[in-house]
Each structure stands twice: as structure tokens, then as C-alpha cells.
mmCIF file of C-alpha atoms in Angstrom:
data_model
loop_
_atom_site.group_PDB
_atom_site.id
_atom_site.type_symbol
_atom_site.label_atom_id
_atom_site.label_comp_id
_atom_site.label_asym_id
_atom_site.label_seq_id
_atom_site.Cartn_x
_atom_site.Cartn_y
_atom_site.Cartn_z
ATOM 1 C CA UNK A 1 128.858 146.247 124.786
ATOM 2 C CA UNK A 2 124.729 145.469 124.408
ATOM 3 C CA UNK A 3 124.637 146.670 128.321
ATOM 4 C CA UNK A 4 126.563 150.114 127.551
ATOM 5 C CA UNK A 5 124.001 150.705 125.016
ATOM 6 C CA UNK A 6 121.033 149.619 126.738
ATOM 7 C CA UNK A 7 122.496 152.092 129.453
ATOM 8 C CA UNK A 8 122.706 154.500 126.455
ATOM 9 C CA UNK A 9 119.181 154.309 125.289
ATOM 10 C CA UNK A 10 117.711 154.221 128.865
ATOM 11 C CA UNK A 11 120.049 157.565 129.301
ATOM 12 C CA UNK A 12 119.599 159.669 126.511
ATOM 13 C CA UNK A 13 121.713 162.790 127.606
ATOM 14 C CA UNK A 14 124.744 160.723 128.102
ATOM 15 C CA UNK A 15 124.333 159.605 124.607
ATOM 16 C CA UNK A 16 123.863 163.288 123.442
ATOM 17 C CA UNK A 17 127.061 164.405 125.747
ATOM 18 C CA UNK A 18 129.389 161.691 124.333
ATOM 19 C CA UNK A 19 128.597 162.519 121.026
ATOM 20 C CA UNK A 20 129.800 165.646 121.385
ATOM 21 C CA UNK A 21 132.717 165.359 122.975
ATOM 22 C CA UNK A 22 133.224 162.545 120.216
ATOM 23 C CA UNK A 23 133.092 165.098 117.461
ATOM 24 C CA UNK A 24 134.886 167.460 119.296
ATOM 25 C CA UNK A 25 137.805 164.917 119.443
ATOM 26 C CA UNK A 26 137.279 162.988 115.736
ATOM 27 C CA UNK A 27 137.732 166.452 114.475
ATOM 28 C CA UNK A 28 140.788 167.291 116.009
ATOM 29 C CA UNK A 29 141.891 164.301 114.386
ATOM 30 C CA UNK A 30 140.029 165.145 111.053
ATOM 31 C CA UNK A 31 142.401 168.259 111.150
ATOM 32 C CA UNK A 32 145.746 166.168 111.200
ATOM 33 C CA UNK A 33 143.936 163.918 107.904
ATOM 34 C CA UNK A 34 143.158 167.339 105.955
ATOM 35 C CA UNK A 35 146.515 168.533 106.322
ATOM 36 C CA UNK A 36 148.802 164.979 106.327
ATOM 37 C CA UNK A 37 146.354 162.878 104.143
ATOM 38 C CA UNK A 38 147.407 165.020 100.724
ATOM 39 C CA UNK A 39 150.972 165.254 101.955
ATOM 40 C CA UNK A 40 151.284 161.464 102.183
ATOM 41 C CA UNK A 41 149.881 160.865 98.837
ATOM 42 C CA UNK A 42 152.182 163.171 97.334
ATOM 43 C CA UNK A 43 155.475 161.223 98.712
ATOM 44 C CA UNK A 44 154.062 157.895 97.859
ATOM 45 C CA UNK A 45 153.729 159.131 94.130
ATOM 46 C CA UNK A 46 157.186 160.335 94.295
ATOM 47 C CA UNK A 47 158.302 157.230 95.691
ATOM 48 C CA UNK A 48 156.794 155.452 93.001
ATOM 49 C CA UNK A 49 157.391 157.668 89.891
ATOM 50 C CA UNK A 50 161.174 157.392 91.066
ATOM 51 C CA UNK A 51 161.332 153.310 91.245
ATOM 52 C CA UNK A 52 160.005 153.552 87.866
ATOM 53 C CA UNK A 53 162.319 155.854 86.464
ATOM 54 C CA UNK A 54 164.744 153.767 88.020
ATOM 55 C CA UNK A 55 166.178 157.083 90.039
ATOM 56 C CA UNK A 56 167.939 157.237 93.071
ATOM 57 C CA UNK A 57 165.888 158.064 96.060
ATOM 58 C CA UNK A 58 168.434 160.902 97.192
ATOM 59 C CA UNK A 59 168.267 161.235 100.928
ATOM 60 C CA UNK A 60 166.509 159.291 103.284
ATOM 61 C CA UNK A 61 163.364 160.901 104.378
ATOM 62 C CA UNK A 62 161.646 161.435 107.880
ATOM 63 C CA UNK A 63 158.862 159.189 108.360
ATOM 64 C CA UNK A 64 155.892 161.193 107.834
ATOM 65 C CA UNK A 65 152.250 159.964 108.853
ATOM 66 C CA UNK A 66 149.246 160.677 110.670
ATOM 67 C CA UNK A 67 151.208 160.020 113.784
ATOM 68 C CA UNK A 68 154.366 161.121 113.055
ATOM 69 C CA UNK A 69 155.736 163.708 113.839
ATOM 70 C CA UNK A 70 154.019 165.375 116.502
ATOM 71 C CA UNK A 71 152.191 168.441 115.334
ATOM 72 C CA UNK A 72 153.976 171.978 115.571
ATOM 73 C CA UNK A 73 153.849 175.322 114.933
ATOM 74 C CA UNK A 74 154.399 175.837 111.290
ATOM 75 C CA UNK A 75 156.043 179.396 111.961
ATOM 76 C CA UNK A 76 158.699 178.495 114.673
ATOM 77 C CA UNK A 77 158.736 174.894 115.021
ATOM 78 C CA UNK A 78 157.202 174.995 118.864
ATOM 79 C CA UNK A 79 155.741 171.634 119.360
ATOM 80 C CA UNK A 80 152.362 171.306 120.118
ATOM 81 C CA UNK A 81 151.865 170.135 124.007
ATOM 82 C CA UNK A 82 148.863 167.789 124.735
ATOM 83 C CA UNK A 83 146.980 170.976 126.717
ATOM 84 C CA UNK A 84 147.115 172.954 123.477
ATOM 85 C CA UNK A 85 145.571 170.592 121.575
ATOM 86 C CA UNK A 86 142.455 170.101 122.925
ATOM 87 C CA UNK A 87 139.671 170.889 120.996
ATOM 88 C CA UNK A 88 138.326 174.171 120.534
ATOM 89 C CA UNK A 89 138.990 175.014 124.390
ATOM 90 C CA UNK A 90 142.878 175.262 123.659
ATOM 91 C CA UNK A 91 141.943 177.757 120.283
ATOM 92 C CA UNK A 92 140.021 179.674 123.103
ATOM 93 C CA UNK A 93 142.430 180.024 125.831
ATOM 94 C CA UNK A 94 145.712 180.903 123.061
ATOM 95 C CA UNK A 95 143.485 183.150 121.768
ATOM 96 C CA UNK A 96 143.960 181.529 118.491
ATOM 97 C CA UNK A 97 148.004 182.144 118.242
ATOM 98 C CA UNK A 98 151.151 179.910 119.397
ATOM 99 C CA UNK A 99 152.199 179.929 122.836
ATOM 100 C CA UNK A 100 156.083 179.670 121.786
ATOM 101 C CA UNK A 101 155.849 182.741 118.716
ATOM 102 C CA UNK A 102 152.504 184.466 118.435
ATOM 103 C CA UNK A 103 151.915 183.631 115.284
ATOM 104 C CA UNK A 104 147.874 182.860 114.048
ATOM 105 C CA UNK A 105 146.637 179.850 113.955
ATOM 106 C CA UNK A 106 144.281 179.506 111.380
ATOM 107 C CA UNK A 107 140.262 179.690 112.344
ATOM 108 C CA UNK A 108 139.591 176.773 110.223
ATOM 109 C CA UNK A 109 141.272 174.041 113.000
ATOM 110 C CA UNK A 110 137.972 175.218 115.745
ATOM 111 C CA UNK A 111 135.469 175.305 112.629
ATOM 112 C CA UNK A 112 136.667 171.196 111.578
ATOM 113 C CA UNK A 113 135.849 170.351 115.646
ATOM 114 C CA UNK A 114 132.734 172.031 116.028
ATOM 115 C CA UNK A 115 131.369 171.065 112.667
ATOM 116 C CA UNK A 116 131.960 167.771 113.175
ATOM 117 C CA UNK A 117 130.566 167.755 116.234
ATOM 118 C CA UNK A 118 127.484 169.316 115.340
ATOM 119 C CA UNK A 119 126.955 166.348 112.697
ATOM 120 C CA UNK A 120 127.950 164.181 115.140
ATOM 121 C CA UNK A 121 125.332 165.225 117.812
ATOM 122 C CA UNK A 122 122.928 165.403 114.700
ATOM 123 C CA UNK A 123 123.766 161.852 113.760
ATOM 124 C CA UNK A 124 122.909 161.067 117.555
ATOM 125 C CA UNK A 125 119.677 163.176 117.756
ATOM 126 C CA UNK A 126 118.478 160.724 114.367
ATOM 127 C CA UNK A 127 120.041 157.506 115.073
ATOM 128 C CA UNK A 128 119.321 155.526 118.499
ATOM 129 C CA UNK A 129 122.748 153.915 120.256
ATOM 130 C CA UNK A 130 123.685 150.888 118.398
ATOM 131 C CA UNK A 131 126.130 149.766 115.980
ATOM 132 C CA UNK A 132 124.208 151.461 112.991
ATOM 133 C CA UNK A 133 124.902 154.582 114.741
ATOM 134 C CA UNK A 134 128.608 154.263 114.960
ATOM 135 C CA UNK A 135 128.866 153.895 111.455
ATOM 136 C CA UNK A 136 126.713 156.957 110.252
ATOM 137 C CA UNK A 137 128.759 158.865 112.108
ATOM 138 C CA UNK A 138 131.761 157.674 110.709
ATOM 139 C CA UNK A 139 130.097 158.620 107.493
ATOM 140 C CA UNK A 140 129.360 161.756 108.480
ATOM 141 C CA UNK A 141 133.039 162.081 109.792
ATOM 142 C CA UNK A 142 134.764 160.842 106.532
ATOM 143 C CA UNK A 143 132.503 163.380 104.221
ATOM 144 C CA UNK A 144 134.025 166.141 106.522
ATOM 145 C CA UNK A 145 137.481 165.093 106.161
ATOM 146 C CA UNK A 146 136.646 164.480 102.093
ATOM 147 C CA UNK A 147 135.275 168.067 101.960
ATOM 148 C CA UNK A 148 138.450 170.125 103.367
ATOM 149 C CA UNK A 149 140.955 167.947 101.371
ATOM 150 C CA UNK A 150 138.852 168.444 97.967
ATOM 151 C CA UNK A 151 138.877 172.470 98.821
ATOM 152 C CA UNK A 152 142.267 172.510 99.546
ATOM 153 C CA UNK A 153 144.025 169.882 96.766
ATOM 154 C CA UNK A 154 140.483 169.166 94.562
ATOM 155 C CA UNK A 155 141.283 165.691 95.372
ATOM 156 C CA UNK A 156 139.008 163.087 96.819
ATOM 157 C CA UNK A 157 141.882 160.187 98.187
ATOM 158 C CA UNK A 158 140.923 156.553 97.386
ATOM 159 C CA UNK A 159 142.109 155.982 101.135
ATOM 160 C CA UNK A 160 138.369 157.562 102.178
ATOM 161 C CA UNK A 161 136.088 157.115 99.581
ATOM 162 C CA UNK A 162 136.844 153.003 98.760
ATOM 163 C CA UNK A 163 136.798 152.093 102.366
ATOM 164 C CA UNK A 164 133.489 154.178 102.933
ATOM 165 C CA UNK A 165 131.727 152.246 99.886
ATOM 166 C CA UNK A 166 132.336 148.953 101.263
ATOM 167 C CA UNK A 167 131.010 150.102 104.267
ATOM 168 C CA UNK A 168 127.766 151.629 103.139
ATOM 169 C CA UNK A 169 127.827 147.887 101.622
ATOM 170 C CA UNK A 170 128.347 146.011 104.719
ATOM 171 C CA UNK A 171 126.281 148.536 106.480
ATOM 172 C CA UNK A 172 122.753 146.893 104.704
ATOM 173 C CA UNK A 173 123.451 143.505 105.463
ATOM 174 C CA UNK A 174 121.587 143.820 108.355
ATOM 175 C CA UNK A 175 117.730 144.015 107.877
ATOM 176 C CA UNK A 176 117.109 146.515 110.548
ATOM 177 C CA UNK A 177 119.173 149.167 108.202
ATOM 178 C CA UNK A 178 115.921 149.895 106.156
ATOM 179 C CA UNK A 179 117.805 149.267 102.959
ATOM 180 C CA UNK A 180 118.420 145.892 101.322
ATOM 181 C CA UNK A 181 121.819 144.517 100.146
ATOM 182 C CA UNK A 182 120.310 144.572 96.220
ATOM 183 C CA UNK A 183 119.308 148.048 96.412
ATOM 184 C CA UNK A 184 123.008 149.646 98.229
ATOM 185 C CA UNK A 185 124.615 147.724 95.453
ATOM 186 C CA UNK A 186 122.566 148.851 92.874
ATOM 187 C CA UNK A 187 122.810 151.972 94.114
ATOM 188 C CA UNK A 188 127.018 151.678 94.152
ATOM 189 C CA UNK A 189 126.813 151.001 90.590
ATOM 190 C CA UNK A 190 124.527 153.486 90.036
ATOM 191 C CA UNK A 191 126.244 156.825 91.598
ATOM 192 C CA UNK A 192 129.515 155.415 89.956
ATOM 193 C CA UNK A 193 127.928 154.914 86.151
ATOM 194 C CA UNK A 194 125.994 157.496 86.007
ATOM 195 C CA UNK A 195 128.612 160.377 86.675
ATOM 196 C CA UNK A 196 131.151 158.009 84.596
ATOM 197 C CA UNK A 197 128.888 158.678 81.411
ATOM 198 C CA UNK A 198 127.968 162.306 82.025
ATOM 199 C CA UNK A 199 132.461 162.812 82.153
ATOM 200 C CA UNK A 200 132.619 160.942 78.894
ATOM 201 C CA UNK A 201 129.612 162.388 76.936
ATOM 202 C CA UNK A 202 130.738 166.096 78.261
ATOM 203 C CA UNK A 203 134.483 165.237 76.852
ATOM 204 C CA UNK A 204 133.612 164.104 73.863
ATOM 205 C CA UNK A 205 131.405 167.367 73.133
ATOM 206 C CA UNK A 206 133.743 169.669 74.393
ATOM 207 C CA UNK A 207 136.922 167.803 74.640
ATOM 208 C CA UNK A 208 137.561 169.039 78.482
ATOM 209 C CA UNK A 209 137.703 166.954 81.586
ATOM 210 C CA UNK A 210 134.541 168.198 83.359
ATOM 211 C CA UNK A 211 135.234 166.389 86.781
ATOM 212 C CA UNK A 212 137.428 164.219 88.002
ATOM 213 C CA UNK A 213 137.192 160.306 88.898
ATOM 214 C CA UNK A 214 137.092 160.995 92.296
ATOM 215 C CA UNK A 215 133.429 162.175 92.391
ATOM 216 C CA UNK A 216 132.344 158.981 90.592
ATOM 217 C CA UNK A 217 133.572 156.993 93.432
ATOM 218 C CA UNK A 218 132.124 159.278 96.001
ATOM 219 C CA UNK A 219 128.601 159.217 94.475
ATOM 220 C CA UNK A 220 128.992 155.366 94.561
ATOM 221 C CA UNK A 221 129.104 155.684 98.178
ATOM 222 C CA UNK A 222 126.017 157.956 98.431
ATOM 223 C CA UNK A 223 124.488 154.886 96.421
ATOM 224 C CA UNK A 224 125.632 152.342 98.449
ATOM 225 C CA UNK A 225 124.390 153.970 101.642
ATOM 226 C CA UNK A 226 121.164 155.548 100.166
ATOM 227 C CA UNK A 227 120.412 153.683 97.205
ATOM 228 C CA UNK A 228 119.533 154.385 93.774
ATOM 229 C CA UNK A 229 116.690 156.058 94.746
ATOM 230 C CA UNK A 230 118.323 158.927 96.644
ATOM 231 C CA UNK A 231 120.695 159.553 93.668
ATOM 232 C CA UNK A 232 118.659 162.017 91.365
ATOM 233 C CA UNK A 233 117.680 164.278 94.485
ATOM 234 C CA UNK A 234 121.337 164.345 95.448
ATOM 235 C CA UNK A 235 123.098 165.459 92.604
ATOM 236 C CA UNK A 236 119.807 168.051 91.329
ATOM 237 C CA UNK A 237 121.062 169.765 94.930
ATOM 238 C CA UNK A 238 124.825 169.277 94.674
ATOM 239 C CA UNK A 239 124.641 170.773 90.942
ATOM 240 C CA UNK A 240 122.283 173.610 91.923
ATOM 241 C CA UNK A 241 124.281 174.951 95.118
ATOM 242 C CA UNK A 242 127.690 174.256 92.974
ATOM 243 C CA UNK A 243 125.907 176.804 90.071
ATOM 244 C CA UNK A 244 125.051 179.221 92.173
ATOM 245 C CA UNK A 245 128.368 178.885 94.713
ATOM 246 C CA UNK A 246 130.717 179.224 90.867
ATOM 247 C CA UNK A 247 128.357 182.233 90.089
ATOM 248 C CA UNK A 248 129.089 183.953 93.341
ATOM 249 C CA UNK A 249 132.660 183.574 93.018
ATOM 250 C CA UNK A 250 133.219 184.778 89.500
ATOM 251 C CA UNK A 251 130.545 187.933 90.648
ATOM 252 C CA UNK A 252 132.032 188.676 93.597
ATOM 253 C CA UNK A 253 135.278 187.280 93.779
ATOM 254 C CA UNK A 254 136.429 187.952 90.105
ATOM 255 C CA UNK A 255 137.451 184.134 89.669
ATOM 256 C CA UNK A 256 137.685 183.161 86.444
ATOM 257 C CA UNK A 257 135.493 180.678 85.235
ATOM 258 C CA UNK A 258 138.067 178.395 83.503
ATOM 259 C CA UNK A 259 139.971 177.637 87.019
ATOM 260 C CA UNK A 260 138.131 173.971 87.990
ATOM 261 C CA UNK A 261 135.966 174.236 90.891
ATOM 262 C CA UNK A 262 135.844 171.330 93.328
ATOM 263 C CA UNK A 263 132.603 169.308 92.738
ATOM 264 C CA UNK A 264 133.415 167.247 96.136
ATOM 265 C CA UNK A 265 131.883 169.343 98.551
ATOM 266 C CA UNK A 266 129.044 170.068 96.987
ATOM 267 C CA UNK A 267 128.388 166.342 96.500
ATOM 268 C CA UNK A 268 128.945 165.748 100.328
ATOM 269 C CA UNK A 269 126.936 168.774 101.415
ATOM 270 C CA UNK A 270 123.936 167.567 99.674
ATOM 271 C CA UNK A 271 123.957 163.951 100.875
ATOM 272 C CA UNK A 272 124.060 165.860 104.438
ATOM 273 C CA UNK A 273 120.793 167.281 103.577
ATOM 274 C CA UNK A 274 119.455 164.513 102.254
ATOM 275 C CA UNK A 275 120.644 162.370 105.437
ATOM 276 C CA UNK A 276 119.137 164.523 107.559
ATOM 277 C CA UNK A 277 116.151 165.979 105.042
ATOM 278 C CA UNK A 278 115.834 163.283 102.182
ATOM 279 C CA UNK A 279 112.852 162.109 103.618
ATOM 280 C CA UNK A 280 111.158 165.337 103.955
ATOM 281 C CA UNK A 281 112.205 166.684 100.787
ATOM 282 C CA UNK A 282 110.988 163.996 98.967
ATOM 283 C CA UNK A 283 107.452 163.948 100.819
ATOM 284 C CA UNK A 284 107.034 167.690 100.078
ATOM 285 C CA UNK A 285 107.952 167.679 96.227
ATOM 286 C CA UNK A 286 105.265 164.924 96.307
ATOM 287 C CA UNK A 287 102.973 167.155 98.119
ATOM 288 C CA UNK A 288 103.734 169.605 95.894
ATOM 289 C CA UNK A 289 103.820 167.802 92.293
ATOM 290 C CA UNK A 290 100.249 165.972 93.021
ATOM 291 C CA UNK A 291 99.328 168.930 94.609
#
């Protein structure tokens, strides 16, 4: 493993090139945990709310995972063969409709691959080979994957965000992370308390549910991989581009402004900018404010 990333550094192109492919890949796969993720939480609930009520199950169901069953056409049923699943390239040559029906397959299955290989190269382009690496772009994967499901459901599954905190945790163990173990767990406790009091204060003045518990856990990660210090910077850009985004839509798009809006992707789109521009950002406000 230490020679294929000593190979790795020596050849940075090779690094550059697997990355992408990488992405291209993860985010075919990111596509299955968008659409099955949700779906799977839903049965399990089901499953549960029935053994409580003590009702019968009914009929047995299909198993139903990321793995199974094998992905097909949602229109006629055509199952999806291993040379029209490859990413992006297979979107291309079906012209983006089945092979079996003609029917369109939606734009957003090409946009997941190349966007996550675009962070994915990006992640590459910041981070030398190692380890450390590996793990921001898993990062980098999950707040893709966290994004789409919030859009689509305006939930943020437990199954993502837990397992990415005690990463972020186990990520600063290591010295060489620029980030010590007291500060990603301050940080954790941070993200989670401070959005946990802003929810309670703003229901007790208004009596509404202004987010859900979701985004305290997923600004816990940004703490736990940032630290407390990133925080404030974080959610002043999440909040602004979420204003302006709800402002849009009710303009433009007539929606009205008591529908909830999912805070998720705002949240994940900012610590992308600060991942790749919290360092900058910072230096120029200081610029700026002593300036």
C-alpha cells in the first residue's frame, strides 16, 4: 500500500486519472443510495411501526437493498445490463433513454457522476495520495449523496451523517491532519449545540419547527472535521445562499413560503466552499476588516 502511493506521489497524473474515474464510478453508486437509501428507511419504519402495533406483516416482501434487485427501467421493467450502466458514457451512447422502451432517463443520473467526480478530482488536486486523502473524499462523496436525498425526501438519514462524524473524529487522531482531537470534538459538540438551541429558541417564539434534527447532526460533522472555528463562516454562507435560493423560488417559481425548504444542501454546499476556500475566505475578510 505505502509503495502504490509513493508510486502515486512520484506520478501525479495517475493520481489525477484515478480520481476521476473514481468519482465517475462512486457516483454511479451515489445514484443507487439517493434513490434506495429513502426507500429502505421507509420499510424499516413500517416494519417497526407494525411489530409495535402488534399487526400482521401481510405478505412477504422482496428483499430490497442497495444490491438488490438489479436496477431497471422504471417504465417497462428492462433490466439494466452492465454496458448501460457505465457512467456517463452509457447516458451518452442511449442518448439518455432505455434501450428496451424509449422512455427518458432522467439528466440528473450523468449530473450525480460528473459532480462527484469533479469533487473528487478537486479533493485530489488539494490533498496529496495518502490515507487522509481517501477519507476527504469520502466526505466529499457522502455530502453528495446527503444533498440529493435531502432535495428529494428533506431528510438527512442517520446511516450517513453518524458514520461521517465519527470519522471526521478518527480522522484527527493523527497529527499530520492539522487539527487536534480536542478541537474536532469540540467542534462536534459545537455544530450539534449550537443549531439545537437556535430550533428551540425559534419554537418557542413562534411555536414552528424551523429545521429538522437532521441538520444538527450534519453540522456536528462539519465540526468534527473543521472545528469550531470553521462553524460561524459555514452557516453565515449556508444561511445567506438558502435566503436568497427561498427568495428566488417564491419570485420566480411562485412557491409558497410556508412549504419547508431543505436546509441540507445548503449546509453541505457551504462546507464545500469552505473545504476548498475556508482558508482564503477567512484571510481576505481579515484583509478586509483590518484593512
Amino acid at each position: 500500500m505505502q509503495s502504490f502511493i509513493v508510486t502515486l506521489q512520484q506520478m501525479p497524473a495517475i493520481y489525477y486519472a484515478l480520481a476521476l474515474l473514481f468519482g465517475l464510478c462512486i457516483g454511479s453508486f451515489l445514484n443507487v443510495v439517493i434513490h434506495r437509501l429513502p426507500k429502505m428507511l421507509e420499510r424499516a419504519w413500517q416494519y417497526e411501526a407494525r411489530s409495535v402495533l402488534a399487526l400482521e406483516s401481510g405478505e412477504a416482501e422482496e428483499p430490497y437493498n442497495l444490491a438488490v434487485p438489479r436496477s431497471a427501467c422504471p417504465s417497462c421493467g428492462h433490466r439494466i445490463r452492465w454496458f448501460e450502466n457505465l457512467p456517463v458514457v452509457s447516458y451518452l451512447f442511449l442518448r439518455g433513454r432505455c434501450s428496451a422502451c424509449g422512455a427518458s432517463i432522467g439528466g440528473r443520473y450523468p449530473l450525480v457522476e460528473l459532480l462527484t467526480a469533479a469533487l473528487t478530482v478537486a479533493v485530489a488536486l488539494s490533498v496529496p495520495p495518502s490515507l487522509a486523502a481517501l477519507l476527504w473524499m469520502a466526505f466529499v462523496w457522502a455530502l453528495v449523496a446527503l444533498t440529493f436525498i435531502d432535495l428529494d425526501t428533506q431528510l438527512l438519514p442517520d446511516q450517513i451523517t453518524l458514520p461521517l462524524l465519527w470519522l471526521g473524529l478518527l480522522l484527527h487522531i493523527s497529527p499530520s491532519s492539522g487539527l487536534s482531537l480536542d478541537q474536532a470534538v469540540i467542534g462536534a459538540a459545537a455544530g450539534y449545540g449550537s443549531l439545537w438551541l437556535v430550533f428551540h429558541a425559534f419554537r418557542l417564539l413562534t411555536g414552528k419547527e424551523g429545521m429538522g434534527y437532521g441538520d444538527f447532526k450534519l453540522f456536528a460533522v462539519f465540526g468534527a472535521w473543521f472545528g469550531w472555528q470553521a462553524l460561524p463562516l459555514i452557516i453565515l454562507l449556508s444561511s445567506v445562499v438558502g435566503a436568497i435560493a427561498g427568495l428566488l423560488m417564491m419570485l420566480l417559481l411562485g412557491r409558497d413560503r410556508q412549504i419547508p425548504i431543505a436546509f441540507g444542501p445548503y449546509l453541505c454546499g457551504a462546507a464545500l466552499v469552505y473545504l476548498f476556500w475556508g482558508e482564503q475566505l477567512v484571510q481576505g475578510y481579515l484583509a478586509w476588516a483590518m484593512g
